[in-house]
C-alpha angles and dihedrals in degrees: 000000000000120000109250094226095047110100119234123224088258091063090072094048096093090050092050092047091049093050093048091048094049096046093040092053097056111126114249117263106249091202091063090060101033105038095069088055095050090044090054090049092052090046090055090053092046100043101033088228099134099172093093093059092081090066096052103034129080108236089242094048114160125203106198122191135182112252090259096046105073138253125353127205138206113202133012095274092053090049090051089053091052092050092046091050092051091048091049092052093041107029091178091050113158130174125189127189108234094184136002130194120190130200131171097287106005145059126206117201133186106203143179124212124198130182147133119250101230102130134076122267139124089336134020115281114270099195089227126137117231139192120198130177126202147149132246128195110199124194117203135192129183092352096309135103111249103174139003121198111200128197123182139139108256092174087066090047093051092046089055088052090055101260116140132210114225124195116243116264112260122243115262124217 
């Protein structure tokens, strides 16, 4: 005969069901899905190996920039051209992600780019080293980057390259 105070195996069933329900209902970690995509994107910028972009980019990918932040791109081929142009002007181009925040369908990154302007581009090479910080907001869908919104301070970049900003000449009477 069983002792009346001794619990049976069934007594723990509600506890087991509760634990399975609680742990099984945890929301997925967006970073686990999205960080490999953003890491591959950064690697493409840093290495210049652009072949991997096709796997992480939506075919209609759009890189949107503020007017003062550089060159945008619509489509993967246009993005590859932008990256190649940066890497031509700054052969030692390097970007690091200083901070990343992940949500269900987006990644927000604060980044810093460094490089030395020794290659041809929109202006003759200056030979000067630059450091530029900025922020990207990346929207993703079905494991691919759909849009990137970029904000940086290109005035600061151009000043490091030796460009100057002159005030407009005043009107004369």
